[in-house]
Amino acid sequence: MSKATADWKRVGDRFYRSIRLYTDVFAPDLELENYIVVGAPYSGAVALYRDESKIFAPRGSQAVGTKATIDLYSCAGRLIRQIPRDRGALAAVGWSEDERLLVVGQDGEVRSYADLGTDFTPFSLGHEAEEYGVKSCRFWGTGFVALLGNNRFVAVTRYDEPRPQALASAPPGEVISWAVVPPEYTSSRSVEVLLAVGRTVHVVDAAESEDRGLQAGPFRHIAVSPNGKFIALYTDDGKVWVISSDFQERFSEYDSRVKTPPKDLQWCGNNAVVLAWEDEIHLVGPSGSATSFEYDGFVHLVPDVDGIRVMTNDVCDFWQKVPDACEEVWRLGSSSPASVLVDAVEMLEKKSAKADENIQLIRGNLDEAVNVCVRAAGQEYSVHRQKQLLKAASFGKSVLELYNSDDYVDMTEVLRVLNAVRFYEIGVPVSYDQYIRLTPERLVQRLVNRQEYLLALKISEFLRLPVDKIYVAWARQKVRSSSTDEESICEEIVRKLNGQRGISFEEVAHAAYEDGRGSMAIQLLEHEPRAGKQVPLLLSLGEEGGALDKAIDSGDTDLIFWVLLNLKKKMPLSTFFRTINSRPVASAIVEASAIEQDQEVLKDLYYQDDRRVDGSNLLLSEALSASDTNGSADKLKMAAKLLRDSKDHAPQVAALEDAQKLLKFQEAFERDLQGESFVGLSVNETMGKLVRLGHGKRGMKVKEEFKVGEKGWAWVRLRALVGRREWRELEELSKGRKSAIGWEPYFNEILGAGNPKVAALFIPKCTNLAVNERIEMWLKCGLVKNAAEEALKAKDREKLEELRGKASGQGVVEVERMINLLGRGR
Amino acid sequence: MAAHPAVKAINTQEITEKARRGLLQLLEAVRGKKNLVIERSLAGTIGLFVKFSTLQEYGVDKIFFLENHNVDSSQRNIIFLCRGESAKTARMVAEQIKLVRSESQIDHEFSIIWVPRRTRVSDMVLEEHGTLGEATISQLQLHFIPLEQDVLSLELDTAVHDLYLRKDPTCIFASAQALMRLQKQYGLFPRILGKGDNAKKLADLLQKMRSEEEVNAAADSNNSYLTSFGLTPSSVIENLIIIDRDVDFPTVLSTQLTYEGLIDENYGITNNQTEVESSILGGAPAQPQSQNGTTQAPATATKRKLQLDTSDKLYPSLRDANFATIGPTLNRTARRLQSDQQNIHNQDQSIADLKSFVSKLPSYQAEQASLKIHTSLAEELMKVTRSELFNQMLEVQQNLLAGSDPSATHENIEELIARDVPFKTVLRLLCLESCLSNGIRSRDLENFKRQILQAYGFQHVLTLANLEKMGLLVPRESHRGYLNPIGSAAGQTATDWNALRKGLKLWVDDVQEDDPNDVAYVFSGFAPLSVRLVQCILQKSQLYNLVNQPRQPSSAPTGTGWKGFEDVVARIRGATVDVTQKGHDADASHARKTLRGSKEGPKISLVFFLGGVTFAEIAALRLVSAQMEEKEGRKIVIMTTGLVNGGRAVGTAVEKREFGQ
């Protein structure tokens, strides 16, 4: 067994290691130098496509006429998928962190391939991109920036709903190199572009472009570290600079002393930069120290968050800084507790007594040593060394009295998973750090993308993760690829998926639908427990009634309305009405929305359903909105006509006719009484206004014409007269013999208007009231004498005496007299 | 009222805070200065939890109302904040985006924040207008907003209109979503009770959502474990009682007689604010108005906004009292403040006394200011309640509620019509009669209709048709099951009010307005049916004793749910809901209980008013809650789609246009 440090390289005071992940990666006749290689983050798939700038002779398998493809490989070189290229020239190909492949054409059209499939969703980068063409792109985890032919940048920050956004315009001049800082690492929280133009670097974001004022350019390469804190620049004179991303500090400088500029410059983790020439790489560590390494073939760099993969036809290596835990354990001459612990276990295997000695030596730091061993095990790729470290850890913790084994147990679980996916047939050489960042769920998703359903299932069960998505993905695949009869596929799927929690049959059905197997889709959809989810698919399957029913089932009014809007577009109106007719909720929603925006539809609906009153009311509503009285009258006529046939609606017909009549009257009044407006008033208001204007006769006529009740008329007239201060006429009224509303209102209204004299005229007429009330009324008019007379009439001595107190001047005498009168009378 | 230690209520603070954070985060996501275009009805709601100054800190430059169509191009970023459920709103947004885009020189960045969710319909509308790709779309899950510690509202002010006039169940779904979120946080409501057809729909929807939630939770890899844990019965909430407004419209139609209720009736309260003429409050010092920012529209100079919530010193103790008792209470307070003041002036004081006084000074001043405001307001209201028309109206109303022969009141109503009292007042009385006697005799109704049309205008043919659609003003039909109450429980379409008056003691003659002991105090005699229904479930023995007063207090019904009152409840229209929710996972339920550490059962009852609640009912339920808290340490939290009163309820039916306008 080779030593752990065999593949270590010393760079300055740090150690870097290259781990040979896979050998025999690509077919030997694949001319890698003619290809562009881009890898998905977290050890994801690798996309290979022809570099069109290079001339090549078609030969062998690459026969003339075969279509160009983008080939997706695993890191171990297993071909996963071939994506046909049927469009114009490519500008760039890139990945997102959820392994979505983005293919950007020079015409600005982007195709986004999710889940390593061949189905894509296209979107465009906008007019400018179409016009000037896309030159190149830079990708980060959740978005990308495209450089257009006119030196403008367009950014896309999300793929679920891509919205290309133009950044501030960049300075003119040839762009020598450029890079992006992902939004999560910038202070503005929006993506920034670093762009080398002339001798300097500009920073461009959504709002502005700023010259950073460097002098040492032109910079052939520019790269941003994975954590966004550092920038590496390659100058024309062969130097590598590392500076902070705010351009404030310069950390190191390295002179490659090579005349030809490297073909690529990338970060290896956050602390080293890798330069690549044809078959040679330089690894530049902090403080400018470096090491170089030569490969047998043409190299491609695939950077990742914690290191960099180097791929040639033959091998796939992973370069990274030796993790601290590993360094602590394995470094030559290390006397760290962990290293001693590992030694001790070796001794133990040799049955040497030194084992115990060693343990005693590190007794005090034993728990620390165990922790380091566990951590180091996670960083190892060799199963042998993983075991060695875990054994040490296990031994160490058996010595400790108290130790929380959670980390240890977790690590053993993780390592099982890591080793399983690193296996060359799977080809996902994910490191421990990458795994933590990727999360187990997304790792499982990647396995599903590779159609490794069984492994995905096993891992999910092992890690107690939900498995529904795996089953669904399997079923989708099954639906697509099986050629056996639909009945049996469906049966098999249902048998396998039933009883699993949270299965989305809708997704499976969708796959069937996309595959053109409509009836199977419907059949599968039956099993979907969420009514709402079934709706869109049923709609696309042409099951309109079913879709509407399911939408109503779900209770989600948005969904119901959405289906209805779709149906209305699809169907003839009469069919549409028939569809909603039997579903009250649906018709209610159609009606409610139509009232707000589309009254014509409403008319048709009412007509079709023979809802005459509603139809008539609609016309009435139009009459109200009409611009002139003629229009109103016409609509009112129509509204009345609609109802005339039926006896039940006689009162409403009468009202509608009265409304027309009133309008006519009011117009006539407006003509006769210049300057006064009547239209819009009610019958009572019209009468009131006429009386108030002194046209009592006309008011009376309205009363007769509209058969207004006596009481109503009396009130209206009273209020109008009082409002007009028409005391004379009111006095006249007091001579009347009968009143429909009694006389008290007259008293109250007139008194309220501030005329006690006239009000008092009505008191004697209120014969239906009690004496005391009448006395009150007199008092309210300030007529104590009359009040007293009233009391005298009622022979109420007490009241009289009470009144005496209220009287003044002559009044007192009068009241006194009356008391005496009463006294005598007794 | 000392909070019972065992009661841990729904954390309203947290809800407010969450809403606030959510909104600010969305605003922050748009870089730089921005103009905010907000739907008018949403503005007040937002104002409940975010101040204008805070919005400014987050880069909001100007605020426009969506309805005003006046967005300008002063900022590059324009954010729309609107309710996503309505196609009409979506259309307005789309049109304005198009307008701004075509008129402005600048290349604008549009964002739309849909409340409470982004809908398919809104997407479709935007797409039809060609604006879907133009805007960054996000959603703000704004559901319940706390108006007070014990009142959560969805603030859907069109609920009555949608639900009862248009029969559009959108707000039922919105309620279900909001309740579902509550369940996710606090656990399943162990029991769902309710009355009314819409209550049944809501309960069914909750059940359905729950089963779908289980599917979703399993599919959601992030927190499957946590969400399944959430779907076990709650240990905080005992039950949910859903009251469909349709069951009890008379309570809404009646004039509220509590202080807060009367303010609402006369000036209107929205989002805890009312607007009164400043001349009324004349003397009051110009307080630093809690500028709830979103109200940028220049209120007419004579109006003044008044914040009505617990931030006011006196208001909490006044709001729920019967208006008849307000005068004495204010007097007492005035005297107390005066004596405080004298204490200061009279005594020789040590420095320590002075210090303690100075520290109390701000609160003292606040109290004084508040006293001044409420005294002027109460005086103003007094003018109304003393007016002849008010009393005539009240007389009709109380007679109807007490169950006397409605035809005796007809003359009074006719007089009110002839005297041209506000239209809504008349409608409320007529609707009240119609509701309480399951329709008005055809001949009488036609007569009233004629008079109304003549007095208020023929356009109200539409108003009357709307009211009939809402079931508020209908002709009596012989077959409405009224005469034959022994129908099937679900099929009941009419309420037997006479039986209820007896069976639930809806009318209390000797009502104590001062120091009330029964909920009937809020209407000076009438006990709201909705609250009685709640009492059927939560205060069984008390209600039983009240109903059976003359007899010996025999065995009061025990048990839970509707038990003991099934017969009476069956005489009310609409379906009766009673659902028990159990968790799938007994272990998780147990774990939840242990974690909460409470050995006793859950303590909170949620009462949800579908279609709105009145301030009077809130006051009544607060009384019930206080009684329960004192006795058994339990509490009620009121939830609703929004606040409603009679004016607003019939107002949705009123045709606002006139001829020739």
GROMACS .gro file of C-alpha atoms in nm, chain A residues 662 666 669-670 673-700 702 713 715-721 723-724 726, chain B residues 420 454-455 661:
model
   48
  662LEU     CA    1  -9.003   6.015  -1.437
  666GLN     CA    2  -8.786   6.566  -1.521
  669PHE     CA    3  -8.930   7.039  -1.568
  670GLU     CA    4  -8.580   7.121  -1.672
  673LEU     CA    5  -8.775   7.582  -1.504
  674GLN     CA    6  -8.457   7.702  -1.661
  675GLY     CA    7  -8.141   7.650  -1.466
  676GLU     CA    8  -8.270   7.376  -1.240
  677SER     CA    9  -8.170   7.016  -1.281
  678PHE     CA   10  -8.402   6.731  -1.203
  679VAL     CA   11  -8.268   6.426  -1.381
  680GLY     CA   12  -8.122   6.184  -1.132
  681LEU     CA   13  -8.360   6.274  -0.851
  682SER     CA   14  -8.607   6.026  -0.713
  683VAL     CA   15  -8.982   6.080  -0.721
  684ASN     CA   16  -8.988   6.213  -0.367
  685GLU     CA   17  -8.689   6.436  -0.429
  686THR     CA   18  -8.850   6.570  -0.743
  687MET     CA   19  -9.169   6.654  -0.556
  688GLY     CA   20  -8.971   6.810  -0.276
  689LYS     CA   21  -8.767   7.022  -0.511
  690LEU     CA   22  -9.075   7.142  -0.694
  691VAL     CA   23  -9.242   7.242  -0.370
  692ARG     CA   24  -8.928   7.409  -0.253
  693LEU     CA   25  -8.909   7.607  -0.573
  694GLY     CA   26  -9.265   7.718  -0.519
  695HIS     CA   27  -9.423   7.494  -0.776
  696GLY     CA   28  -9.649   7.307  -0.543
  697LYS     CA   29  -9.898   7.237  -0.820
  698ARG     CA   30  -9.641   7.062  -1.030
  699GLY     CA   31  -9.537   6.867  -0.723
  700MET     CA   32  -9.895   6.765  -0.671
  702VAL     CA   33  -9.611   6.426  -0.981
  713TRP     CA   34  -9.657   6.331   0.007
  715TRP     CA   35  -9.395   6.448   0.469
  716VAL     CA   36  -9.227   6.560   0.152
  717ARG     CA   37  -9.439   6.872   0.132
  718LEU     CA   38  -9.391   6.954   0.497
  719ARG     CA   39  -9.016   6.921   0.480
  720ALA     CA   40  -8.995   7.117   0.158
  721LEU     CA   41  -9.211   7.398   0.290
  723GLY     CA   42  -8.697   7.411   0.408
  724ARG     CA   43  -8.827   7.707   0.209
  726GLU     CA   44  -9.284   7.915   0.366
 1246ASP     CA   45  -8.583   6.041   0.376
 1280GLN     CA   46  -9.006   5.645  -0.520
 1281ALA     CA   47  -8.812   5.786  -0.230
 1487GLN     CA   48  -7.484   6.106  -1.420
   0.00000   0.00000   0.00000
